Amino acid sequence: MDILYVHPAKQEVDARYDKFRSSPPYPFIPVGVVGFVNMLRAEGYQVRGLNLPVELLQRPTFSLSQWLRSQRIQPKLVLIDLHWYEHSFGALSVAQAVKETLSDAVVVIGGLTTSYYGEEILADFPYVDYAVRGDAEEPLRQLAAQVVGKGSSQVGDIPNLIRRPGSGPKAEQNLGFYFADSAMLDSLDFVSMDWLSNQRAYAGLQYSGAGLVTLEKPKFFSHWLTVGRGCVFDCIYCGGGKESHSELAGRNGYVMRSPEGVVEDVARLAKEGFQQVNLSLDIATYPAKWWRAFFKQLRDREIRIGIYNEFFQLPSNDFIDEMCRTADLAHTEVAISPLSGDEEVRRTNGKYYTNERFLRMLETLKKYEVPIFIYFSLNLPGETPQTFKKTLQLADQIGKTYPHDLLRMLNPCHTLDPMSPMSRRPDSFGMNVQFNTFRDYYDYCKGTGWEPRRVVRGQHRGFEMASRPTRIIEQMAQIWDVFAQAQQFRCFPVPRGW
Ligand code: B12
Ligand code: SF4
């Protein structure tokens, strides 16, 4: 093996899920990793991948260090994603284990959280050699040539690469900048997963819906597929909105793949026996020309597969009609996030529709018997015991109108996203923000990996509404739990982990 990719858990590198009650391990690999791993393989490198939480959930005594030592040829380059802030501690715990086992390996991190905090991470954590800001294909192609292939260019010339200069601890970034355009995205292979250990278990885990799926014996298989990058919205709690992508990756709005390219990938998945494909961005917010072409080509080629799509806003009836004529509805699910039953709270947070339009849209989905997952968000700015009554009313109304076997509902607490508008401009939203530096996220993850005996929901989320102390969130959570328990559909209590 030349290159190893590791997806860390939220928890430490040797987490024992069989012994303690954990917060979610966050086992999803960033969708874009698939593209650059396959690109490196196409360049001729031997690449392998480990999804650490999936390994640990299956074999609780799995040891990354031992596994590394047991390899006949050890990797020269180790890639670890630090994309979601939830991996701030876990990713560095993996980096430390790698460096302590293979002192000559070059350790590289990347992803959205790395993109924001790369300099601070390199200054504080000696186990990391390089951090990639923004898109990673071109930087990794050049770095792999340098580290594995003994290339002749200087690392100082590699775009988007943050490095420690020889003379001191302060990190520097080369001025060259790279971000993937549509043609680049279409040229990548976002489907092949044969480089990943336990790929079938991981495909089972990615399936969204009602099917009974276990890691050991998955019944259905799904795959998160890149359909583009970026976003055109700026929901105030989100670190992946338009402004953040512009700041972190130099992108303005969506960079879309072509419908033809995506159809080709969906055809491959269907042929390989996948029941579902999860689209990385809401194609209902792409131009109508795009999704009409996409659905038509799927129908013309008689490709039937379930689709998981999260609606960023409300889809049009036309979109729903097209999707339902095309997809295998037995394996389809759509997620919708009204956030609150109060229209003003919803609008403040970035979702622009009324309850009336929302309920009318649900009627259209109901006509086609589409399974839906509704997300509220208990602790967002503006949600108070008064507005929360409207959330309960809306949740109740949905439960009374939508078929119970097709409905799932959750009302979790949100943690502050780095680079989100809330994080950057807390005063505009009446917030106090507690997480500012990478160290704050590192400590948050280290302290919340395992469920304590007594949990106050809303605690350790990195922000607080100035006029709504955390104990109020716990009170609202308890009211939600009572409501959830009384429902006939799958309405979940407010999660106790982080
Ligand atoms: C689709 C999606 C999901 C899907 C997962 C899809 C997947 N497998 O990636 C689902 C619904 C499962 C999901 C879950 C979560 N998500 Co999400 N998700 C998105 C969304 C809408 C699009 C994904 C995307 O396009 N990413 C952006 C592109 C740039 O990333 P990418 O192509 O995967 O990776 C590129 C670079 O980041 C970098 N890179 C990534 N990894 C690595 C590793 C190395 C070594 C290197 C060098 C580079 C590198 O290179 C890649 C290619 O160039 C974004 C919002 C958005 N519009 O971006 C949110 C977003 C990424 N998610 C977010 C969050 C918070 C979560 C959750 C933690 C939510 C929760 N509390 O459960 C979970 C974590 C799940 C887990 N790990 O198990 C935040 C992240 C904020 C932050 N900075 O941490 C975002 C920005 C928005 C949001 N609030 O939802 N998510
Ligand atoms: S939460 Fe809002 S800004 Fe973030 S990806 Fe979704 S639609 Fe875009």
PDB file of C-alpha atoms and ligand atoms in Angstrom, residues 230-235 237-242 281 310 312-313 350-351, ligand 2:
ATOM      1  CA  GLY A 230     -21.393  24.326  -2.565  1.00  0.00           C
ATOM      2  CA  CYS A 231     -24.763  25.860  -1.812  1.00  0.00           C
ATOM      3  CA  VAL A 232     -26.877  28.799  -2.979  1.00  0.00           C
ATOM      4  CA  PHE A 233     -28.426  29.453   0.460  1.00  0.00           C
ATOM      5  CA  ASP A 234     -27.035  30.832   3.694  1.00  0.00           C
ATOM      6  CA  CYS A 235     -28.994  29.238   6.522  1.00  0.00           C
ATOM      7  CA  TYR A 237     -26.681  27.791  11.469  1.00  0.00           C
ATOM      8  CA  CYS A 238     -24.844  26.206   8.528  1.00  0.00           C
ATOM      9  CA  GLY A 239     -21.096  26.136   7.888  1.00  0.00           C
ATOM     10  CA  GLY A 240     -21.608  24.876   4.323  1.00  0.00           C
ATOM     11  CA  GLY A 241     -23.676  27.757   2.909  1.00  0.00           C
ATOM     12  CA  LYS A 242     -22.823  30.056   0.034  1.00  0.00           C
ATOM     13  CA  LEU A 281     -27.177  18.334  -2.707  1.00  0.00           C
ATOM     14  CA  GLU A 310     -33.006  16.430   1.421  1.00  0.00           C
ATOM     15  CA  PHE A 312     -33.265  22.544   1.219  1.00  0.00           C
ATOM     16  CA  GLN A 313     -36.458  24.587   0.621  1.00  0.00           C
ATOM     17  CA  GLY A 350     -32.969  30.441   6.391  1.00  0.00           C
ATOM     18  CA  LYS A 351     -35.957  28.334   5.275  1.00  0.00           C
TER      19      LYS A 351
HETATM   20  S1  SF4 B   2     -28.449  24.085   5.635  1.00  0.00           S
HETATM   21 FE1  SF4 B   2     -28.932  25.759   4.209  1.00  0.00          FE
HETATM   22  S2  SF4 B   2     -26.979  26.702   3.658  1.00  0.00           S
HETATM   23 FE2  SF4 B   2     -26.531  24.686   4.589  1.00  0.00          FE
HETATM   24  S3  SF4 B   2     -26.372  23.242   2.887  1.00  0.00           S
HETATM   25 FE3  SF4 B   2     -28.491  23.161   3.612  1.00  0.00          FE
HETATM   26  S4  SF4 B   2     -29.592  24.710   2.364  1.00  0.00           S
HETATM   27 FE4  SF4 B   2     -27.375  25.102   2.141  1.00  0.00          FE
END
